[in-house]
PDB file of C-alpha atoms in Angstrom:
ATOM      1  CA  MET A   1       0.000   0.000   0.000  1.00  0.00           C
ATOM      2  CA  GLY A   2       0.969   3.598  -0.558  1.00  0.00           C
ATOM      3  CA  VAL A   3       0.076   5.750   2.443  1.00  0.00           C
ATOM      4  CA  GLU A   4       0.006   9.435   3.299  1.00  0.00           C
ATOM      5  CA  TYR A   5      -0.436  10.979   6.721  1.00  0.00           C
ATOM      6  CA  ASP A   6      -0.247  14.136   8.760  1.00  0.00           C
ATOM      7  CA  GLY A   7       2.054  13.170  11.616  1.00  0.00           C
ATOM      8  CA  SER A   8       1.074  16.059  13.914  1.00  0.00           C
ATOM      9  CA  ALA A   9      -1.091  13.991  16.257  1.00  0.00           C
ATOM     10  CA  TYR A  10       1.124  10.896  16.431  1.00  0.00           C
ATOM     11  CA  SER A  11       4.186   9.808  18.372  1.00  0.00           C
ATOM     12  CA  GLY A  12       5.842   8.725  15.157  1.00  0.00           C
ATOM     13  CA  TRP A  13       5.358   5.654  12.995  1.00  0.00           C
ATOM     14  CA  GLN A  14       6.405   2.799  15.262  1.00  0.00           C
ATOM     15  CA  LEU A  15       4.156   0.987  17.714  1.00  0.00           C
ATOM     16  CA  GLN A  16       4.375   2.210  21.310  1.00  0.00           C
ATOM     17  CA  HIS A  17       2.602   0.854  24.364  1.00  0.00           C
ATOM     18  CA  HIS A  18       1.247   4.130  25.717  1.00  0.00           C
ATOM     19  CA  ALA A  19       1.122   6.437  22.691  1.00  0.00           C
ATOM     20  CA  ASP A  20      -0.857   6.762  19.469  1.00  0.00           C
ATOM     21  CA  THR A  21       1.160   5.920  16.341  1.00  0.00           C
ATOM     22  CA  VAL A  22       0.559   5.688  12.595  1.00  0.00           C
ATOM     23  CA  GLN A  23       1.452   1.990  12.557  1.00  0.00           C
ATOM     24  CA  ALA A  24      -1.127   1.228  15.244  1.00  0.00           C
ATOM     25  CA  ARG A  25      -3.854   3.051  13.326  1.00  0.00           C
ATOM     26  CA  LEU A  26      -3.060   1.267  10.064  1.00  0.00           C
ATOM     27  CA  GLU A  27      -2.830  -2.170  11.626  1.00  0.00           C
ATOM     28  CA  ALA A  28      -6.197  -1.752  13.313  1.00  0.00           C
ATOM     29  CA  ALA A  29      -7.861  -0.495  10.116  1.00  0.00           C
ATOM     30  CA  ILE A  30      -6.383  -3.168   7.841  1.00  0.00           C
ATOM     31  CA  ALA A  31      -7.218  -5.923  10.337  1.00  0.00           C
ATOM     32  CA  ARG A  32     -10.892  -4.995  10.123  1.00  0.00           C
ATOM     33  CA  VAL A  33     -10.819  -5.374   6.338  1.00  0.00           C
ATOM     34  CA  ALA A  34      -8.784  -8.592   6.466  1.00  0.00           C
ATOM     35  CA  ALA A  35     -10.853 -10.011   9.339  1.00  0.00           C
ATOM     36  CA  GLU A  36      -7.605 -11.114  10.969  1.00  0.00           C
ATOM     37  CA  PRO A  37      -4.687  -9.487  12.800  1.00  0.00           C
ATOM     38  CA  VAL A  38      -1.943  -8.029  10.602  1.00  0.00           C
ATOM     39  CA  ARG A  39       1.546  -6.720  11.209  1.00  0.00           C
ATOM     40  CA  VAL A  40       2.510  -3.797   8.969  1.00  0.00           C
ATOM     41  CA  HIS A  41       6.062  -3.044   7.811  1.00  0.00           C
ATOM     42  CA  CYS A  42       7.011   0.339   6.351  1.00  0.00           C
ATOM     43  CA  ALA A  43       9.691   1.660   3.990  1.00  0.00           C
ATOM     44  CA  GLY A  44      10.932   4.244   6.483  1.00  0.00           C
ATOM     45  CA  ARG A  45       9.984   4.879  10.102  1.00  0.00           C
ATOM     46  CA  THR A  46       9.133   8.522  10.724  1.00  0.00           C
ATOM     47  CA  ASP A  47       9.521  10.448  13.981  1.00  0.00           C
ATOM     48  CA  ALA A  48       6.787  12.208  15.940  1.00  0.00           C
ATOM     49  CA  GLY A  49       5.382  15.120  13.952  1.00  0.00           C
ATOM     50  CA  VAL A  50       6.858  14.029  10.607  1.00  0.00           C
ATOM     51  CA  HIS A  51       4.504  13.684   7.632  1.00  0.00           C
ATOM     52  CA  ALA A  52       4.360  11.370   4.611  1.00  0.00           C
ATOM     53  CA  GLU A  53       2.988  11.603   1.097  1.00  0.00           C
ATOM     54  CA  GLY A  54       4.598   8.454  -0.261  1.00  0.00           C
ATOM     55  CA  GLN A  55       5.105   5.997   2.582  1.00  0.00           C
ATOM     56  CA  VAL A  56       5.025   2.383   1.374  1.00  0.00           C
ATOM     57  CA  ILE A  57       3.912  -0.489   3.595  1.00  0.00           C
ATOM     58  CA  HIS A  58       3.456  -4.209   3.227  1.00  0.00           C
ATOM     59  CA  PHE A  59       1.686  -6.909   5.220  1.00  0.00           C
ATOM     60  CA  ASP A  60       0.945 -10.630   4.882  1.00  0.00           C
ATOM     61  CA  THR A  61      -2.636 -11.859   4.963  1.00  0.00           C
ATOM     62  CA  ARG A  62      -4.765 -14.821   3.982  1.00  0.00           C
ATOM     63  CA  ALA A  63      -7.629 -12.497   3.076  1.00  0.00           C
ATOM     64  CA  GLU A  64      -8.437 -11.932  -0.589  1.00  0.00           C
ATOM     65  CA  ARG A  65      -9.736  -8.493  -1.495  1.00  0.00           C
ATOM     66  CA  SER A  66      -9.514  -6.401  -4.638  1.00  0.00           C
ATOM     67  CA  PRO A  67      -7.131  -3.418  -4.661  1.00  0.00           C
ATOM     68  CA  ARG A  68     -10.194  -1.184  -4.601  1.00  0.00           C
ATOM     69  CA  GLY A  69     -11.574  -3.115  -1.644  1.00  0.00           C
ATOM     70  CA  TRP A  70      -8.350  -2.782   0.329  1.00  0.00           C
ATOM     71  CA  VAL A  71      -8.153   0.955  -0.295  1.00  0.00           C
ATOM     72  CA  LEU A  72     -11.759   1.884   0.386  1.00  0.00           C
ATOM     73  CA  GLY A  73     -12.168  -0.554   3.265  1.00  0.00           C
ATOM     74  CA  THR A  74      -9.008   0.556   5.041  1.00  0.00           C
ATOM     75  CA  ASN A  75      -9.726   4.255   4.538  1.00  0.00           C
ATOM     76  CA  SER A  76     -13.201   3.852   5.998  1.00  0.00           C
ATOM     77  CA  ASN A  77     -11.570   2.659   9.237  1.00  0.00           C
ATOM     78  CA  LEU A  78      -8.829   5.300   9.427  1.00  0.00           C
ATOM     79  CA  PRO A  79      -8.919   8.781  10.980  1.00  0.00           C
ATOM     80  CA  ASP A  80      -8.939  11.736   8.607  1.00  0.00           C
ATOM     81  CA  ASP A  81      -5.205  12.381   9.004  1.00  0.00           C
ATOM     82  CA  VAL A  82      -4.152   8.970   7.613  1.00  0.00           C
ATOM     83  CA  ALA A  83      -5.126   7.691   4.154  1.00  0.00           C
ATOM     84  CA  VAL A  84      -4.267   4.836   1.816  1.00  0.00           C
ATOM     85  CA  ARG A  85      -3.609   6.042  -1.744  1.00  0.00           C
ATOM     86  CA  TRP A  86      -3.175   2.734  -3.571  1.00  0.00           C
ATOM     87  CA  ALA A  87      -2.881  -1.007  -3.012  1.00  0.00           C
ATOM     88  CA  ARG A  88      -1.662  -3.971  -5.037  1.00  0.00           C
ATOM     89  CA  PRO A  89      -0.478  -7.533  -4.409  1.00  0.00           C
ATOM     90  CA  VAL A  90       3.270  -8.223  -4.443  1.00  0.00           C
ATOM     91  CA  ALA A  91       5.508 -11.273  -4.450  1.00  0.00           C
ATOM     92  CA  ALA A  92       5.943 -13.131  -1.180  1.00  0.00           C
ATOM     93  CA  ASP A  93       9.590 -12.048  -0.932  1.00  0.00           C
ATOM     94  CA  PHE A  94       8.808  -8.320  -1.135  1.00  0.00           C
ATOM     95  CA  HIS A  95       9.750  -6.164   1.865  1.00  0.00           C
ATOM     96  CA  ALA A  96       8.831  -2.492   2.018  1.00  0.00           C
ATOM     97  CA  ARG A  97      12.033  -1.547   3.832  1.00  0.00           C
ATOM     98  CA  PHE A  98      14.707  -3.955   2.621  1.00  0.00           C
ATOM     99  CA  ASN A  99      13.771  -3.882  -1.074  1.00  0.00           C
ATOM    100  CA  ALA A 100      13.772  -0.078  -1.240  1.00  0.00           C
ATOM    101  CA  THR A 101      16.582   1.326  -3.392  1.00  0.00           C
ATOM    102  CA  GLY A 102      16.021   4.994  -2.644  1.00  0.00           C
ATOM    103  CA  ARG A 103      14.005   7.417  -0.562  1.00  0.00           C
ATOM    104  CA  HIS A 104      12.944  11.001  -1.155  1.00  0.00           C
ATOM    105  CA  TYR A 105      12.146  13.752   1.353  1.00  0.00           C
ATOM    106  CA  ARG A 106      11.004  17.349   1.328  1.00  0.00           C
ATOM    107  CA  TYR A 107      11.571  19.910   4.078  1.00  0.00           C
ATOM    108  CA  LEU A 108       9.436  23.085   4.193  1.00  0.00           C
ATOM    109  CA  ILE A 109      10.491  26.376   5.783  1.00  0.00           C
ATOM    110  CA  LEU A 110       8.233  29.415   6.032  1.00  0.00           C
ATOM    111  CA  CYS A 111      10.279  32.627   5.930  1.00  0.00           C
ATOM    112  CA  ARG A 112       8.355  35.700   7.074  1.00  0.00           C
ATOM    113  CA  PRO A 113       8.329  38.159   9.983  1.00  0.00           C
ATOM    114  CA  THR A 114       5.306  36.632  11.733  1.00  0.00           C
ATOM    115  CA  ARG A 115       4.190  33.092  12.512  1.00  0.00           C
ATOM    116  CA  SER A 116       1.459  31.428  10.461  1.00  0.00           C
ATOM    117  CA  ALA A 117      -1.787  29.947  11.704  1.00  0.00           C
ATOM    118  CA  LEU A 118      -2.341  27.975   8.481  1.00  0.00           C
ATOM    119  CA  TRP A 119       1.162  26.498   8.113  1.00  0.00           C
ATOM    120  CA  ARG A 120       1.426  25.589  11.799  1.00  0.00           C
ATOM    121  CA  GLY A 121       2.513  21.969  12.016  1.00  0.00           C
ATOM    122  CA  ARG A 122       3.175  21.777   8.258  1.00  0.00           C
ATOM    123  CA  ALA A 123       6.264  23.984   7.828  1.00  0.00           C
ATOM    124  CA  VAL A 124       8.963  25.325  10.124  1.00  0.00           C
ATOM    125  CA  TRP A 125       8.712  29.081  10.625  1.00  0.00           C
ATOM    126  CA  THR A 126      11.663  31.428  10.822  1.00  0.00           C
ATOM    127  CA  HIS A 127      11.584  35.214  10.967  1.00  0.00           C
ATOM    128  CA  LYS A 128      15.115  35.319   9.519  1.00  0.00           C
ATOM    129  CA  HIS A 129      15.898  35.966   5.867  1.00  0.00           C
ATOM    130  CA  LEU A 130      17.461  32.874   4.268  1.00  0.00           C
ATOM    131  CA  ASP A 131      19.822  33.425   1.340  1.00  0.00           C
ATOM    132  CA  LEU A 132      18.931  30.832  -1.301  1.00  0.00           C
ATOM    133  CA  ALA A 133      22.273  31.115  -3.152  1.00  0.00           C
ATOM    134  CA  ARG A 134      24.264  30.407   0.012  1.00  0.00           C
ATOM    135  CA  MET A 135      22.100  27.423   0.884  1.00  0.00           C
ATOM    136  CA  ARG A 136      22.376  25.970  -2.622  1.00  0.00           C
ATOM    137  CA  ALA A 137      26.149  26.328  -2.646  1.00  0.00           C
ATOM    138  CA  ALA A 138      26.421  24.659   0.774  1.00  0.00           C
ATOM    139  CA  GLY A 139      23.990  21.901  -0.173  1.00  0.00           C
ATOM    140  CA  ALA A 140      25.928  21.062  -3.333  1.00  0.00           C
ATOM    141  CA  LEU A 141      28.897  20.083  -1.153  1.00  0.00           C
ATOM    142  CA  LEU A 142      26.813  17.302   0.404  1.00  0.00           C
ATOM    143  CA  VAL A 143      25.792  15.627  -2.851  1.00  0.00           C
ATOM    144  CA  GLY A 144      27.616  12.374  -3.528  1.00  0.00           C
ATOM    145  CA  ARG A 145      28.807   9.438  -1.437  1.00  0.00           C
ATOM    146  CA  HIS A 146      29.985  10.565   1.990  1.00  0.00           C
ATOM    147  CA  ASP A 147      30.330   9.583   5.623  1.00  0.00           C
ATOM    148  CA  PHE A 148      27.404  11.506   7.164  1.00  0.00           C
ATOM    149  CA  THR A 149      28.357  10.904  10.807  1.00  0.00           C
ATOM    150  CA  SER A 150      28.085  14.637  11.558  1.00  0.00           C
ATOM    151  CA  PHE A 151      24.512  14.590  10.241  1.00  0.00           C
ATOM    152  CA  ARG A 152      23.161  11.520  12.035  1.00  0.00           C
ATOM    153  CA  ALA A 153      21.440  11.334  15.412  1.00  0.00           C
ATOM    154  CA  LEU A 154      23.650  10.303  18.323  1.00  0.00           C
ATOM    155  CA  ALA A 155      21.293   7.366  18.899  1.00  0.00           C
ATOM    156  CA  CYS A 156      21.264   6.304  15.228  1.00  0.00           C
ATOM    157  CA  GLN A 157      21.531   2.505  14.985  1.00  0.00           C
ATOM    158  CA  ALA A 158      22.619   2.241  11.337  1.00  0.00           C
ATOM    159  CA  LYS A 159      25.666   0.006  10.919  1.00  0.00           C
ATOM    160  CA  SER A 160      27.343   2.383   8.475  1.00  0.00           C
ATOM    161  CA  PRO A 161      27.159   6.204   8.282  1.00  0.00           C
ATOM    162  CA  VAL A 162      28.011   6.164   4.556  1.00  0.00           C
ATOM    163  CA  ARG A 163      25.193   7.187   2.223  1.00  0.00           C
ATOM    164  CA  THR A 164      24.912   8.462  -1.347  1.00  0.00           C
ATOM    165  CA  LEU A 165      22.966  11.723  -1.510  1.00  0.00           C
ATOM    166  CA  ARG A 166      21.788  11.724  -5.115  1.00  0.00           C
ATOM    167  CA  TYR A 167      20.415  15.240  -5.179  1.00  0.00           C
ATOM    168  CA  LEU A 168      19.669  18.205  -2.948  1.00  0.00           C
ATOM    169  CA  ARG A 169      17.527  20.892  -4.593  1.00  0.00           C
ATOM    170  CA  ILE A 170      16.326  24.067  -2.917  1.00  0.00           C
ATOM    171  CA  GLY A 171      13.527  26.255  -4.242  1.00  0.00           C
ATOM    172  CA  ARG A 172      11.365  29.131  -3.126  1.00  0.00           C
ATOM    173  CA  ARG A 173       7.774  30.071  -3.870  1.00  0.00           C
ATOM    174  CA  GLY A 174       6.809  33.313  -2.206  1.00  0.00           C
ATOM    175  CA  GLU A 175       7.479  32.979   1.522  1.00  0.00           C
ATOM    176  CA  LEU A 176       7.849  29.190   1.380  1.00  0.00           C
ATOM    177  CA  LEU A 177      11.280  27.622   0.931  1.00  0.00           C
ATOM    178  CA  SER A 178      11.587  23.900   0.173  1.00  0.00           C
ATOM    179  CA  LEU A 179      14.453  21.431   0.359  1.00  0.00           C
ATOM    180  CA  HIS A 180      14.196  18.295  -1.798  1.00  0.00           C
ATOM    181  CA  LEU A 181      16.553  15.393  -1.080  1.00  0.00           C
ATOM    182  CA  GLY A 182      16.972  11.926  -2.531  1.00  0.00           C
ATOM    183  CA  ALA A 183      19.412   9.200  -1.475  1.00  0.00           C
ATOM    184  CA  ASP A 184      19.994   5.478  -1.436  1.00  0.00           C
ATOM    185  CA  GLY A 185      19.124   5.732   2.246  1.00  0.00           C
ATOM    186  CA  PHE A 186      18.988   8.205   5.105  1.00  0.00           C
ATOM    187  CA  LEU A 187      20.356   8.052   8.636  1.00  0.00           C
ATOM    188  CA  HIS A 188      18.233   8.911  11.661  1.00  0.00           C
ATOM    189  CA  HIS A 189      17.664  12.703  11.721  1.00  0.00           C
ATOM    190  CA  MET A 190      19.887  13.125   8.653  1.00  0.00           C
ATOM    191  CA  VAL A 191      17.472  15.339   6.709  1.00  0.00           C
ATOM    192  CA  ARG A 192      16.570  17.421   9.761  1.00  0.00           C
ATOM    193  CA  ASN A 193      20.246  17.917  10.612  1.00  0.00           C
ATOM    194  CA  ILE A 194      21.018  18.947   7.038  1.00  0.00           C
ATOM    195  CA  ALA A 195      18.098  21.375   7.155  1.00  0.00           C
ATOM    196  CA  GLY A 196      19.340  22.867  10.426  1.00  0.00           C
ATOM    197  CA  VAL A 197      22.835  23.406   9.016  1.00  0.00           C
ATOM    198  CA  LEU A 198      21.548  24.939   5.778  1.00  0.00           C
ATOM    199  CA  MET A 199      19.234  27.297   7.686  1.00  0.00           C
ATOM    200  CA  ALA A 200      22.203  28.510   9.741  1.00  0.00           C
ATOM    201  CA  ILE A 201      24.199  29.057   6.566  1.00  0.00           C
ATOM    202  CA  GLY A 202      21.301  30.757   4.796  1.00  0.00           C
ATOM    203  CA  SER A 203      20.840  33.194   7.683  1.00  0.00           C
ATOM    204  CA  GLY A 204      24.538  34.100   7.662  1.00  0.00           C
ATOM    205  CA  GLU A 205      25.288  32.505  11.036  1.00  0.00           C
ATOM    206  CA  ALA A 206      27.740  30.055   9.430  1.00  0.00           C
ATOM    207  CA  ASP A 207      29.971  29.940   6.355  1.00  0.00           C
ATOM    208  CA  VAL A 208      29.017  28.123   3.158  1.00  0.00           C
ATOM    209  CA  ALA A 209      31.978  25.769   3.646  1.00  0.00           C
ATOM    210  CA  TRP A 210      30.566  24.515   6.966  1.00  0.00           C
ATOM    211  CA  THR A 211      28.852  21.544   5.292  1.00  0.00           C
ATOM    212  CA  ALA A 212      32.169  20.308   3.882  1.00  0.00           C
ATOM    213  CA  GLU A 213      33.881  20.899   7.219  1.00  0.00           C
ATOM    214  CA  LEU A 214      31.258  18.826   9.044  1.00  0.00           C
ATOM    215  CA  LEU A 215      31.633  15.961   6.569  1.00  0.00           C
ATOM    216  CA  ALA A 216      35.381  15.943   7.217  1.00  0.00           C
ATOM    217  CA  LEU A 217      35.000  16.150  11.019  1.00  0.00           C
ATOM    218  CA  ARG A 218      32.674  13.118  11.254  1.00  0.00           C
ATOM    219  CA  ASP A 219      31.495  14.219  14.690  1.00  0.00           C
ATOM    220  CA  ARG A 220      27.816  14.794  15.441  1.00  0.00           C
ATOM    221  CA  ALA A 221      28.690  16.716  18.598  1.00  0.00           C
ATOM    222  CA  LEU A 222      30.130  19.465  16.382  1.00  0.00           C
ATOM    223  CA  GLY A 223      27.119  19.551  14.056  1.00  0.00           C
ATOM    224  CA  GLY A 224      24.301  22.058  13.875  1.00  0.00           C
ATOM    225  CA  VAL A 225      20.885  22.207  15.488  1.00  0.00           C
ATOM    226  CA  THR A 226      18.405  19.517  14.463  1.00  0.00           C
ATOM    227  CA  ALA A 227      15.556  21.244  12.622  1.00  0.00           C
ATOM    228  CA  PRO A 228      12.027  20.587  13.971  1.00  0.00           C
ATOM    229  CA  PRO A 229      10.138  17.516  12.724  1.00  0.00           C
ATOM    230  CA  HIS A 230       6.982  19.174  11.397  1.00  0.00           C
ATOM    231  CA  GLY A 231       8.694  20.550   8.275  1.00  0.00           C
ATOM    232  CA  LEU A 232       9.653  17.054   7.088  1.00  0.00           C
ATOM    233  CA  TYR A 233       7.782  14.915   4.550  1.00  0.00           C
ATOM    234  CA  LEU A 234       8.618  11.438   3.218  1.00  0.00           C
ATOM    235  CA  THR A 235       7.567  11.975  -0.396  1.00  0.00           C
ATOM    236  CA  ALA A 236       8.450   8.774  -2.276  1.00  0.00           C
ATOM    237  CA  VAL A 237      10.265   5.434  -2.143  1.00  0.00           C
ATOM    238  CA  ASP A 238      12.060   3.704  -5.033  1.00  0.00           C
ATOM    239  CA  TYR A 239      11.851  -0.033  -5.761  1.00  0.00           C
ATOM    240  CA  PRO A 240      13.256  -2.278  -8.490  1.00  0.00           C
ATOM    241  CA  GLU A 241      11.049  -2.226 -11.583  1.00  0.00           C
ATOM    242  CA  PRO A 242      10.013  -5.919 -11.433  1.00  0.00           C
ATOM    243  CA  PHE A 243       7.925  -5.205  -8.323  1.00  0.00           C
ATOM    244  CA  GLY A 244       5.698  -2.912 -10.407  1.00  0.00           C
ATOM    245  CA  LEU A 245       5.352  -0.226  -7.747  1.00  0.00           C
ATOM    246  CA  PRO A 246       5.184   3.507  -8.482  1.00  0.00           C
ATOM    247  CA  ASN A 247       8.464   5.424  -8.524  1.00  0.00           C
ATOM    248  CA  PRO A 248       9.028   9.204  -8.578  1.00  0.00           C
ATOM    249  CA  GLY A 249       8.424  10.702 -11.991  1.00  0.00           C
ATOM    250  CA  ASP A 250       6.376   7.809 -13.406  1.00  0.00           C
ATOM    251  CA  GLY A 251       3.058   9.631 -13.159  1.00  0.00           C
ATOM    252  CA  GLY A 252       2.239   8.842  -9.563  1.00  0.00           C
ATOM    253  CA  PRO A 253       0.561   5.882  -7.870  1.00  0.00           C
ATOM    254  CA  PRO A 254      -1.355   3.298  -9.921  1.00  0.00           C
ATOM    255  CA  PRO A 255      -5.128   3.691 -10.199  1.00  0.00           C
ATOM    256  CA  VAL A 256      -7.217   1.577  -7.833  1.00  0.00           C
ATOM    257  CA  LEU A 257     -10.761   2.420  -8.954  1.00  0.00           C
TER     258      LEU A 257
END
């Protein structure tokens, strides 16, 4: 299934005993359609407050439903801030996380003198002017295969800090600035730490070369502030073509109706 959600009300993706999570909501909704318990696996676990447009999940079930039935049935049992976009059967060896070959994120920053009531929870607000040229120059230094130790969370459990950042594009539309990133994989807090560093550079608090310096230092303790979670969106996940799942740029998710 392809899933989107507003993460504002949830304590992240992963199941927790005493907190509401996106995984818990989806498992309960899908179980009602399947008429049996299900365990859902996702392409990328998101933190509290983080959103998704293109999360991909998989689950095993003995139930037989049409793609349309899975989508409409699950959505009818979900709250308004979580929705299934598409569904299709896959091979038994498919895994939403381990078969993914790339992930894509967007980070939104609202730049204006006053806070916004409408963008609250959907974009990070700053009253500071952010210089787009400085941010682009600094971001270009991160593209490629690097050791991103300085940009990972201290509690990150990934075995290797090496990732290939395939692109980092920064654009602006009016007061809204957006960072678009794609990689073969991301470390815990990697996008938010990159966003925090680029915001500091864009505001003039740090030099453009700081991104390259942090890569060379390989020390998270010397890195910048982790940007807030509510500006972050998981936008898409790549899979090998034989699985037949939607990839960025192919026209979007497959029709289910």
